[in-house]
PDB file of C-alpha atoms in Angstrom:
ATOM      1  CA  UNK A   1      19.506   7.718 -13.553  1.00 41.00           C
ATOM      2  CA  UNK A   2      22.011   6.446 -10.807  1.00 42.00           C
ATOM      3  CA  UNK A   3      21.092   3.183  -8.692  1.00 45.00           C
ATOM      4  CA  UNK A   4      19.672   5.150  -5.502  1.00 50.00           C
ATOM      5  CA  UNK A   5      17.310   6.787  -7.493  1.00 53.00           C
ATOM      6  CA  UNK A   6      15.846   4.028  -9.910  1.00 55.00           C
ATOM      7  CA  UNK A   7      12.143   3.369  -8.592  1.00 57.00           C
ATOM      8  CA  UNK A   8      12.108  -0.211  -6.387  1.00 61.00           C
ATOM      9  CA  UNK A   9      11.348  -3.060  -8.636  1.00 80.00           C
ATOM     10  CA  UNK A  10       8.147  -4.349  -7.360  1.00 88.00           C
ATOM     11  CA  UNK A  11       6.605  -8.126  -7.872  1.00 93.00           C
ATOM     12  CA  UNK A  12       2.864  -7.232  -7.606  1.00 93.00           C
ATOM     13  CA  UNK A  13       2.299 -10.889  -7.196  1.00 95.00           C
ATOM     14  CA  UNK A  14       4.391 -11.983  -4.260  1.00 96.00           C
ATOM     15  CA  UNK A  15       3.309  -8.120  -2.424  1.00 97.00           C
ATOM     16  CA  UNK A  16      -0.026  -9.412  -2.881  1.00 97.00           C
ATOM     17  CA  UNK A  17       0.930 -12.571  -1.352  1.00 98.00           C
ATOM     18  CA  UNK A  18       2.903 -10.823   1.841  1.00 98.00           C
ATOM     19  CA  UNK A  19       0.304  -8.601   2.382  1.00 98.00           C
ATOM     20  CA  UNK A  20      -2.317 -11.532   1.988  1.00 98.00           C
ATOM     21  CA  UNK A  21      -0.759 -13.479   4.977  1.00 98.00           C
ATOM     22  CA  UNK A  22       0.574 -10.352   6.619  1.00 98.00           C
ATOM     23  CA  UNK A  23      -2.813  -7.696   6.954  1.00 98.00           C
ATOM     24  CA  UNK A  24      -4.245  -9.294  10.138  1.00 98.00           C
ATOM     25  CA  UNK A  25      -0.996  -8.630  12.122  1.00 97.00           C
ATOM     26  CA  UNK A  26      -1.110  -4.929  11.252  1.00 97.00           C
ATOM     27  CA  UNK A  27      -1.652  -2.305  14.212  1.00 97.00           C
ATOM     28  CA  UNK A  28      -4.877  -1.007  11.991  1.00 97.00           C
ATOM     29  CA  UNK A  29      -6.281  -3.820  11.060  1.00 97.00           C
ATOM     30  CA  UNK A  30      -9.856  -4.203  12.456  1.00 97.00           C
ATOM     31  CA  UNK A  31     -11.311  -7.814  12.507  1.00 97.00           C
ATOM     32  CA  UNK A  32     -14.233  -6.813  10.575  1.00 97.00           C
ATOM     33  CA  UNK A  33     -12.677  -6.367   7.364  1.00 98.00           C
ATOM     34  CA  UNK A  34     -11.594  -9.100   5.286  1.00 98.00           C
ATOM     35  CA  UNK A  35      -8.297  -8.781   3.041  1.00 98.00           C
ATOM     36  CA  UNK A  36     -10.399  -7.331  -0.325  1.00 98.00           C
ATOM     37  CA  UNK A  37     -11.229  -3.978   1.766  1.00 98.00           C
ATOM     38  CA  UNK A  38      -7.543  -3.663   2.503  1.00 98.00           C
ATOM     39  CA  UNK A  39      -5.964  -4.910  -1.332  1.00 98.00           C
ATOM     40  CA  UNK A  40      -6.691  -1.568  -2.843  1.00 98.00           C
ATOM     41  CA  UNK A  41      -5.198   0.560  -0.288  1.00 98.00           C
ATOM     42  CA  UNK A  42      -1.630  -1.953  -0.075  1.00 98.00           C
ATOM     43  CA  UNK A  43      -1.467  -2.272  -4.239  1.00 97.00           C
ATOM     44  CA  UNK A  44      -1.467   1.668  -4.151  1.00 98.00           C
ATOM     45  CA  UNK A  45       0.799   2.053  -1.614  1.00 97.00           C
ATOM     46  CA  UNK A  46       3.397  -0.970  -3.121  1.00 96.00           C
ATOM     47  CA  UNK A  47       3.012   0.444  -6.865  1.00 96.00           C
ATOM     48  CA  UNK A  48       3.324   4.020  -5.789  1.00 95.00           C
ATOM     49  CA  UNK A  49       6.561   4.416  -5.796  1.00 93.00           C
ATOM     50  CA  UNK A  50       7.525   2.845  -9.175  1.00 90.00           C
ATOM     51  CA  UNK A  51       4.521   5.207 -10.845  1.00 90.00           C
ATOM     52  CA  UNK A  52       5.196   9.034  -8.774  1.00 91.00           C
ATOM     53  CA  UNK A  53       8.699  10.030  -7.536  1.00 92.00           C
ATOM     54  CA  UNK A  54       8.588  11.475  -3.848  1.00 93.00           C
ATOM     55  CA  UNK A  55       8.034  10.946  -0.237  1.00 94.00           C
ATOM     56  CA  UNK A  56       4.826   9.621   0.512  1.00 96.00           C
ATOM     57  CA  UNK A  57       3.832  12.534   2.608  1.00 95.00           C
ATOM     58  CA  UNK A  58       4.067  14.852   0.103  1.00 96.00           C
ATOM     59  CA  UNK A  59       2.285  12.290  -3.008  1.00 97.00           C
ATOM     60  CA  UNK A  60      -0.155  11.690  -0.410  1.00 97.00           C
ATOM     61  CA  UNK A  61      -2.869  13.784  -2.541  1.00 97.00           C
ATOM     62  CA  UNK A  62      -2.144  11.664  -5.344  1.00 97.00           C
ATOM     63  CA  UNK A  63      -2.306   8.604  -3.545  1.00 98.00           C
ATOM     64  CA  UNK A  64      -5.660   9.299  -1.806  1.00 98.00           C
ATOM     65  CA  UNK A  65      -6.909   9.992  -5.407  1.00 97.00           C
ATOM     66  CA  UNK A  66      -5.418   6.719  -6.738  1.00 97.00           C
ATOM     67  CA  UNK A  67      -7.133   4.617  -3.905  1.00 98.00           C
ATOM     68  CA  UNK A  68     -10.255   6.398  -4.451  1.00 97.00           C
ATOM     69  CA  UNK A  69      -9.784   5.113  -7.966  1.00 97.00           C
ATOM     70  CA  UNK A  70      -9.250   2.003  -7.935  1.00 97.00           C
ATOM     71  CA  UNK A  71     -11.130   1.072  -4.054  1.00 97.00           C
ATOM     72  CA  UNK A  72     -13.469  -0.840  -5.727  1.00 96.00           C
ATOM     73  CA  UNK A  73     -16.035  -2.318  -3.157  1.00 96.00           C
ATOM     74  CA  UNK A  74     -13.362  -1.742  -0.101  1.00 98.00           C
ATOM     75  CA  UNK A  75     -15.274  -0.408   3.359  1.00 98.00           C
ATOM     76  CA  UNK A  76     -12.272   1.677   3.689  1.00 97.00           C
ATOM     77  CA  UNK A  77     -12.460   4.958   3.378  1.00 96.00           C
ATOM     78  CA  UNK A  78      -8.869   7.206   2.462  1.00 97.00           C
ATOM     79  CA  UNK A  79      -8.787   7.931   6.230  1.00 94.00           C
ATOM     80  CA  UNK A  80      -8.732   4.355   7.183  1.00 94.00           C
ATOM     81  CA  UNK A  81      -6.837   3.252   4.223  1.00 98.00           C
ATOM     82  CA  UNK A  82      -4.005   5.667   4.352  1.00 98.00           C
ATOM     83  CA  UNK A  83      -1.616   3.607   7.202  1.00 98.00           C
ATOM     84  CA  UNK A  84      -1.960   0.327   5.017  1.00 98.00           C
ATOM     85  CA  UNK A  85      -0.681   2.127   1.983  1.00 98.00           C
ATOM     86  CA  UNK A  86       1.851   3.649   3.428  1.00 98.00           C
ATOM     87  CA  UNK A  87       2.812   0.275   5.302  1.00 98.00           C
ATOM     88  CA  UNK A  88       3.111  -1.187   1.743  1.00 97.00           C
ATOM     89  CA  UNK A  89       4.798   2.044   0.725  1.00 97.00           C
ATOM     90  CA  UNK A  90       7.498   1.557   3.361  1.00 96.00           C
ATOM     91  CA  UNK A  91       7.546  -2.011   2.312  1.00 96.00           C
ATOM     92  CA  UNK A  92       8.370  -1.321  -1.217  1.00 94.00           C
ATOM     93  CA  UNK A  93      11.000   1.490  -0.669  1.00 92.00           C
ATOM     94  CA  UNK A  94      13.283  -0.294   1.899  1.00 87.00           C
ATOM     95  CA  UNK A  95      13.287  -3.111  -0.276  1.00 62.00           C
ATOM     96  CA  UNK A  96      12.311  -5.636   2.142  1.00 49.00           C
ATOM     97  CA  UNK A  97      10.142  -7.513  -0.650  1.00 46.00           C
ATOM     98  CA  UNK A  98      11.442 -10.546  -2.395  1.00 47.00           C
ATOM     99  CA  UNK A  99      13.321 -10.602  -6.004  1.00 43.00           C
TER     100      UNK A  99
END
């Protein structure tokens, strides 16, 4: 396995913690919701790409059926969750998260 394609190590505490301060600044966040409808959808989308190798477009399938999973009592439906996971996706596979 070279470097480049090692997953992303991921912290699931401090992307909690970003995405806990962060959510409200989103372009789809909707003042109605409170962080616990939007956890589920970033902890799949952060996690994603150390569990499934892939772009997200194409795991998107698997994702969606992950979130459905493990949604718990989120409002969110897949349609509404899908840009937060793949904001936390994008998040987790440039790297920008702390080590």
């Amino acid at each position: 396995m070279t470097l480049e394609s090692r997953p992303p190590a991921i912290n699931p505490t401090a992307e909690d913690a970003y995405w806990r301060d962060a959510y409200r600044r989103e372009p789809y966040y909707r003042s109605e919701l409170t962080y616990d409808d939007y956890a589920p959808a970033y902890r799949v989308g952060y996690t994603g790409p150390v569990r499934r190798s892939g772009e997200f477009e194409q795991l998107e399938p698997q994702l969606k059926d992950d979130f459905d999973r493990v949604r718990g009592k989120s409002r969110l439906r897949w349609e509404e969750a899908r840009e937060a996971t793949r904001a936390a996706w994008r998040r987790a596979t440039r790297n920008e998260h702390p080590h």
